[in-house]
Coordinates of N, CA and C in Angstrom, one line a residue:
M1 N 60.8 -21.5 -63.6 CA 59.5 -21.3 -64.1 C 58.9 -20.3 -64.4
D2 N 58.5 -19.6 -65.9 CA 58.2 -19.2 -66.3 C 56.2 -19.0 -65.3
T3 N 56.5 -17.5 -65.5 CA 55.9 -16.9 -64.4 C 54.2 -17.3 -64.8
A4 N 54.4 -17.0 -66.1 CA 52.3 -17.1 -66.7 C 52.5 -18.9 -65.8
V5 N 53.3 -19.4 -66.0 CA 53.2 -21.0 -66.5 C 52.7 -21.1 -64.6
R6 N 53.8 -20.8 -64.1 CA 53.3 -20.7 -62.0 C 51.8 -20.4 -61.5
A7 N 52.0 -19.5 -62.1 CA 49.9 -18.5 -61.7 C 49.5 -20.0 -62.6
A8 N 49.6 -20.1 -63.3 CA 48.6 -21.8 -64.0 C 48.7 -22.2 -63.2
I9 N 49.3 -23.1 -62.7 CA 49.4 -23.7 -61.8 C 49.0 -24.1 -60.1
E10 N 49.0 -22.1 -59.9 CA 49.1 -22.0 -58.4 C 47.5 -21.1 -58.2
I11 N 46.8 -22.1 -58.6 CA 45.3 -21.6 -59.2 C 44.2 -21.1 -57.8
T12 N 43.9 -19.7 -57.0 CA 43.0 -19.7 -56.2 C 41.6 -20.9 -56.1
P13 N 41.1 -20.4 -54.9 CA 39.9 -20.4 -55.2 C 38.7 -20.1 -55.6
A14 N 39.3 -18.4 -56.5 CA 38.7 -18.1 -57.7 C 38.4 -18.6 -58.6
A15 N 39.5 -19.6 -59.1 CA 39.8 -19.9 -60.7 C 38.3 -20.9 -61.1
G16 N 38.2 -20.8 -62.0 CA 36.8 -21.5 -62.6 C 36.8 -23.2 -62.8
T17 N 36.2 -23.6 -63.5 CA 36.9 -25.4 -64.2 C 37.3 -24.9 -64.9
R18 N 37.4 -24.3 -66.4 CA 38.2 -24.0 -67.2 C 39.7 -24.6 -66.6
E19 N 40.4 -23.3 -65.9 CA 41.4 -23.6 -65.2 C 41.8 -24.2 -64.8
R20 N 40.8 -25.3 -64.2 CA 41.0 -26.7 -63.6 C 41.1 -28.1 -63.9
I21 N 41.1 -28.3 -65.1 CA 40.6 -28.9 -66.2 C 42.5 -29.0 -66.8
I22 N 43.5 -30.6 -67.2 CA 44.6 -30.5 -67.4 C 44.5 -31.6 -68.8
D23 N 45.6 -32.4 -69.0 CA 45.4 -33.6 -69.5 C 46.7 -33.9 -68.6
I24 N 47.0 -34.9 -68.7 CA 48.2 -35.6 -68.2 C 48.6 -36.3 -69.5
T25 N 49.4 -37.0 -69.7 CA 50.3 -38.4 -70.3 C 51.1 -39.2 -69.6
T26 N 50.6 -40.6 -68.9 CA 52.0 -41.0 -68.6 C 52.1 -42.1 -68.8
T27 N 52.6 -43.4 -68.3 CA 53.6 -44.7 -69.4 C 51.8 -45.9 -69.1
G28 N 51.3 -46.3 -70.0 CA 51.1 -47.6 -69.5 C 51.6 -49.2 -68.9
R29 N 51.4 -48.7 -67.6 CA 52.0 -49.6 -66.3 C 51.9 -51.1 -67.0
R30 N 51.2 -51.8 -68.6 CA 51.8 -52.5 -69.4 C 51.6 -52.3 -70.2
S31 N 51.3 -51.5 -70.6 CA 51.8 -52.0 -72.2 C 53.3 -51.3 -72.6
G32 N 53.0 -50.0 -72.1 CA 54.6 -48.9 -72.5 C 54.1 -47.9 -73.2
V33 N 53.0 -47.9 -72.9 CA 52.5 -46.9 -74.6 C 52.1 -45.9 -73.6
P34 N 52.1 -44.5 -73.6 CA 51.9 -43.0 -73.6 C 50.3 -43.3 -73.7
R35 N 49.4 -43.0 -72.3 CA 48.0 -42.9 -72.3 C 48.0 -41.1 -72.2
R36 N 46.8 -40.5 -72.8 CA 46.8 -38.8 -72.2 C 45.2 -39.2 -72.0
I37 N 44.9 -38.4 -71.2 CA 43.3 -38.0 -70.6 C 43.2 -37.0 -70.2
E38 N 42.2 -36.5 -69.9 CA 41.5 -35.6 -70.0 C 41.1 -35.5 -67.6
I39 N 41.8 -34.8 -66.6 CA 41.0 -34.7 -65.5 C 41.6 -33.2 -64.8
F40 N 40.9 -33.2 -63.9 CA 41.0 -31.3 -63.0 C 42.0 -32.0 -62.7
F41 N 42.9 -30.8 -62.1 CA 44.3 -30.6 -60.4 C 43.5 -29.7 -60.0
Y42 N 43.6 -29.5 -58.1 CA 44.2 -29.2 -57.6 C 45.2 -28.5 -56.8
R43 N 44.4 -27.9 -56.1 CA 45.6 -27.1 -55.3 C 45.0 -26.7 -53.5
A44 N 45.6 -27.4 -52.8 CA 45.4 -27.5 -51.5 C 47.0 -27.4 -50.4
L45 N 46.6 -26.9 -49.7 CA 48.0 -26.6 -48.2 C 49.3 -26.0 -49.3
G46 N 49.6 -25.5 -50.3 CA 50.4 -25.1 -51.1 C 50.7 -26.4 -52.0
G47 N 50.1 -26.8 -52.6 CA 50.5 -28.4 -53.6 C 49.5 -28.5 -54.0
T48 N 49.9 -29.5 -55.2 CA 49.4 -28.9 -56.3 C 49.1 -31.2 -55.6
Y49 N 47.8 -31.8 -56.7 CA 47.3 -32.5 -56.4 C 46.4 -32.9 -57.9
L50 N 46.2 -34.1 -57.9 CA 45.5 -35.4 -58.7 C 44.6 -36.0 -57.4
C51 N 43.7 -35.9 -58.1 CA 42.5 -36.6 -57.0 C 41.2 -37.5 -57.5
S52 N 40.9 -39.1 -57.2 CA 39.9 -39.9 -58.5 C 38.7 -39.7 -58.1
G53 N 38.4 -38.1 -57.1 CA 37.1 -37.5 -56.6 C 36.0 -38.9 -56.3
T54 N 35.2 -39.1 -55.6 CA 34.4 -39.0 -54.6 C 34.3 -40.6 -54.4
S55 N 34.3 -41.8 -56.1 CA 33.2 -42.8 -56.3 C 34.4 -44.0 -55.6
G56 N 35.7 -43.8 -55.2 CA 37.2 -44.7 -55.2 C 37.3 -45.7 -55.5
R57 N 36.5 -45.2 -57.0 CA 37.1 -47.5 -57.7 C 38.3 -46.8 -58.6
A58 N 39.0 -48.0 -58.9 CA 40.7 -47.9 -58.9 C 40.0 -47.2 -60.8
T59 N 41.5 -46.9 -61.0 CA 41.6 -45.0 -62.4 C 43.0 -46.4 -63.0
G60 N 43.0 -45.6 -64.6 CA 43.7 -46.5 -64.9 C 45.7 -45.2 -65.4
W61 N 44.9 -43.9 -64.5 CA 46.4 -42.4 -64.5 C 46.6 -43.5 -63.2
Y62 N 45.8 -43.4 -62.4 CA 46.8 -43.8 -60.6 C 47.5 -44.8 -61.0
A63 N 47.0 -46.5 -61.2 CA 47.5 -47.5 -60.9 C 49.2 -47.2 -62.1
N64 N 49.3 -46.7 -63.5 CA 50.2 -45.7 -64.2 C 50.6 -45.0 -63.8
L65 N 50.8 -44.3 -62.4 CA 51.8 -43.0 -62.0 C 52.0 -43.9 -60.8
L66 N 51.9 -45.0 -60.3 CA 52.1 -46.0 -58.7 C 53.5 -46.7 -59.3
A67 N 52.7 -47.0 -61.6 CA 54.8 -47.9 -61.8 C 55.4 -47.0 -62.4
E68 N 54.9 -45.9 -63.0 CA 56.4 -45.2 -63.1 C 55.5 -43.7 -63.2
P69 N 55.8 -43.2 -62.0 CA 55.5 -42.1 -61.8 C 56.0 -40.2 -62.5
G70 N 57.0 -40.5 -63.4 CA 56.8 -40.1 -64.2 C 56.3 -39.6 -64.9
F71 N 55.0 -38.4 -65.6 CA 53.9 -38.0 -66.7 C 54.1 -36.3 -66.6
T72 N 53.5 -36.1 -68.0 CA 53.3 -34.9 -68.1 C 52.3 -34.3 -68.3
F73 N 52.3 -33.0 -67.5 CA 51.5 -32.2 -66.9 C 50.9 -31.1 -67.5
H74 N 50.3 -31.4 -68.6 CA 49.5 -30.6 -70.0 C 48.7 -29.3 -69.8
L75 N 48.9 -27.8 -69.3 CA 48.2 -26.8 -69.7 C 47.3 -27.0 -70.5
K76 N 46.4 -26.7 -70.7 CA 45.7 -26.3 -72.0 C 44.5 -25.3 -72.1
H77 N 44.5 -24.7 -71.4 CA 43.3 -24.0 -70.9 C 44.7 -22.1 -70.5
G78 N 44.1 -21.1 -71.5 CA 44.5 -19.6 -71.4 C 46.3 -20.0 -71.5
V79 N 47.1 -20.2 -70.4 CA 48.8 -20.8 -70.5 C 48.5 -22.4 -71.7
R80 N 49.5 -22.3 -72.3 CA 49.4 -23.8 -72.9 C 50.9 -23.9 -72.6
A81 N 51.3 -25.7 -72.1 CA 52.6 -26.0 -71.0 C 53.0 -27.2 -71.0
D82 N 53.9 -28.1 -71.6 CA 53.6 -29.2 -70.9 C 55.3 -29.6 -70.3
L83 N 54.2 -29.8 -68.9 CA 55.8 -29.7 -68.0 C 55.9 -31.3 -67.1
G84 N 57.5 -32.0 -67.3 CA 57.8 -33.0 -66.9 C 57.3 -33.0 -65.8
A85 N 56.7 -33.7 -64.9 CA 56.2 -33.9 -63.5 C 56.2 -35.6 -62.7
V86 N 56.0 -35.3 -61.7 CA 56.3 -36.4 -61.0 C 55.1 -36.6 -59.8
A87 N 54.7 -38.3 -59.6 CA 53.4 -37.8 -58.8 C 53.8 -38.8 -57.7
T88 N 53.1 -38.5 -56.4 CA 53.7 -39.2 -55.0 C 52.6 -39.0 -54.8
P89 N 52.3 -40.7 -54.5 CA 50.9 -40.9 -53.4 C 50.6 -40.4 -52.4
V90 N 49.9 -40.1 -52.4 CA 49.6 -39.2 -50.4 C 48.8 -40.5 -50.0
T91 N 49.5 -40.8 -48.9 CA 48.8 -42.8 -48.0 C 48.0 -42.1 -46.4
D92 N 48.8 -41.3 -45.9 CA 49.3 -41.4 -44.8 C 47.3 -40.8 -45.2
P93 N 47.5 -41.4 -43.8 CA 45.3 -41.1 -43.5 C 45.5 -39.7 -42.8
D94 N 45.9 -39.2 -41.5 CA 46.0 -37.7 -41.9 C 46.9 -36.7 -42.3
E95 N 47.4 -36.5 -43.5 CA 47.0 -35.9 -44.4 C 47.1 -36.2 -45.3
R96 N 45.8 -37.1 -45.6 CA 45.2 -37.2 -46.4 C 44.1 -36.2 -46.2
R97 N 43.7 -36.5 -44.8 CA 42.4 -35.7 -44.2 C 42.3 -33.8 -44.4
R98 N 43.6 -33.6 -44.3 CA 44.2 -32.5 -43.9 C 43.7 -31.3 -45.5
I99 N 44.3 -32.3 -46.6 CA 44.8 -32.1 -47.9 C 43.3 -31.9 -48.6
L100 N 42.3 -33.6 -48.5 CA 41.1 -33.4 -49.1 C 40.3 -32.6 -48.3
A101 N 40.1 -32.0 -47.4 CA 39.2 -30.8 -46.2 C 39.5 -29.8 -47.1
E102 N 40.2 -29.0 -47.8 CA 41.1 -27.7 -48.8 C 40.2 -27.9 -49.6
I103 N 40.7 -29.6 -50.1 CA 39.7 -29.6 -52.0 C 38.5 -29.2 -52.0
V104 N 38.4 -30.0 -50.3 CA 36.2 -30.4 -51.0 C 35.5 -28.8 -50.2
A105 N 36.6 -27.8 -49.4 CA 36.6 -26.2 -49.3 C 36.2 -26.0 -50.5
D106 N 36.7 -25.5 -51.3 CA 37.4 -25.3 -52.8 C 36.2 -25.2 -53.4
L107 N 35.6 -27.3 -53.3 CA 34.6 -27.4 -54.0 C 32.9 -26.7 -53.3
N108 N 33.5 -26.5 -52.5 CA 31.7 -26.2 -52.0 C 31.6 -24.8 -52.1
Q109 N 32.0 -24.1 -53.1 CA 32.6 -22.7 -53.0 C 31.1 -21.7 -54.2
P110 N 30.1 -21.0 -53.8 CA 29.1 -21.0 -53.7 C 29.9 -20.6 -56.3
H111 N 30.9 -20.1 -56.2 CA 31.0 -19.9 -58.2 C 30.9 -22.5 -58.6
N112 N 31.3 -23.2 -57.6 CA 30.7 -24.5 -57.7 C 32.6 -24.8 -59.2
P113 N 33.7 -24.5 -59.0 CA 34.2 -24.9 -59.4 C 34.9 -26.5 -59.8
G114 N 34.4 -26.7 -60.7 CA 34.2 -28.2 -61.4 C 33.1 -28.9 -62.0
T115 N 32.6 -27.7 -61.6 CA 31.0 -28.8 -61.4 C 30.5 -29.7 -60.6
I116 N 31.1 -30.4 -59.1 CA 30.6 -30.9 -58.4 C 29.7 -30.9 -57.5
P117 N 28.3 -32.0 -58.0 CA 27.3 -31.5 -57.3 C 27.2 -31.1 -56.0
Q118 N 27.1 -29.7 -54.9 CA 27.1 -29.6 -53.6 C 25.6 -29.7 -52.6
P119 N 26.1 -29.8 -51.7 CA 27.8 -30.1 -51.0 C 27.9 -30.8 -51.3
T120 N 28.9 -31.3 -51.1 CA 30.8 -31.7 -51.4 C 31.4 -32.3 -49.8
R121 N 31.4 -33.8 -49.4 CA 30.9 -33.8 -48.4 C 32.5 -34.9 -48.5
L122 N 33.3 -34.6 -47.0 CA 34.7 -34.7 -46.6 C 34.9 -35.8 -46.9
E123 N 33.8 -36.6 -46.1 CA 33.5 -38.5 -46.0 C 33.3 -39.2 -47.2
D124 N 33.0 -38.4 -48.4 CA 32.7 -38.8 -49.8 C 34.0 -39.1 -50.5
W125 N 34.9 -38.1 -49.9 CA 36.3 -37.8 -50.9 C 38.0 -39.1 -50.5
L126 N 37.5 -39.1 -48.1 CA 38.5 -39.7 -47.9 C 38.6 -41.7 -48.3
G127 N 38.3 -41.9 -49.3 CA 38.7 -43.1 -50.0 C 38.9 -43.0 -51.5
S128 N 38.8 -41.7 -52.1 CA 39.8 -41.1 -53.4 C 41.3 -41.7 -53.1
R129 N 41.4 -41.6 -54.7 CA 43.7 -41.6 -54.6 C 43.7 -40.9 -55.1
L130 N 44.8 -40.5 -53.8 CA 45.3 -38.8 -53.8 C 46.8 -38.3 -54.8
M131 N 47.5 -37.8 -55.6 CA 48.6 -38.3 -56.0 C 49.3 -37.0 -55.8
R132 N 50.9 -35.8 -55.0 CA 50.5 -35.2 -54.9 C 52.0 -35.1 -56.2
V133 N 51.7 -34.0 -56.9 CA 52.9 -33.9 -57.9 C 53.3 -32.7 -58.0
G134 N 54.7 -33.2 -57.7 CA 56.2 -32.3 -58.4 C 56.4 -32.2 -59.7
F135 N 57.0 -30.8 -59.6 CA 57.3 -30.8 -60.9 C 58.9 -30.6 -61.3
D136 N 59.0 -30.8 -62.6 CA 60.3 -31.1 -62.9 C 61.6 -30.2 -62.4
G137 N 62.2 -30.4 -61.0 CA 63.1 -28.6 -60.9 C 62.3 -27.8 -60.1
D138 N 61.8 -27.8 -60.2 CA 60.6 -26.8 -58.8 C 60.2 -27.6 -57.9
R139 N 61.1 -27.0 -56.8 CA 60.7 -27.9 -55.2 C 59.4 -26.9 -54.8
E140 N 59.1 -25.6 -55.5 CA 58.2 -24.6 -55.2 C 56.8 -25.3 -55.0
T141 N 56.5 -26.1 -55.8 CA 54.9 -26.2 -56.8 C 54.1 -27.7 -56.2
G142 N 55.5 -27.6 -55.4 CA 54.0 -29.4 -54.8 C 55.3 -30.6 -54.3
A143 N 56.5 -30.0 -55.3 CA 57.1 -31.2 -55.2 C 57.2 -32.3 -53.5
A144 N 57.9 -33.7 -53.7 CA 57.5 -34.4 -52.5 C 58.8 -34.3 -52.4
A145 N 59.0 -34.4 -50.8 CA 60.4 -34.1 -50.1 C 61.7 -35.8 -50.6
P146 N 62.1 -35.9 -50.8 CA 63.3 -36.9 -51.5 C 62.6 -38.0 -50.4

């Protein structure tokens, strides 16, 4: 993977809001038509994640990725790249808690990445949809074990 692309994916807590915003293109679970949306991505415990946030409501992107885990991860701020990716739902309660705790800690920084109201509480995030992102051919940026 290109060094600049890797750096854009492996954001640190110092990353601003723009660096956390990407587009993803999923395949519609019923229509089979590509669906592109804007979404935040997160880094936690050395992995890359997509998360629905605190609402806990069903989301189209999550349902689409459950049906067809392959998608395109579009970097669009600074570095521009369209990356093949695979999503894996994170369902183990202990693993979810560890990942979400790191995401919440990141969001509670003084510079407020993601413009999410502070303070953000872990308890509010535990019901969110959470997907681990693995990049095609790259096991080091969050790919799930087979």
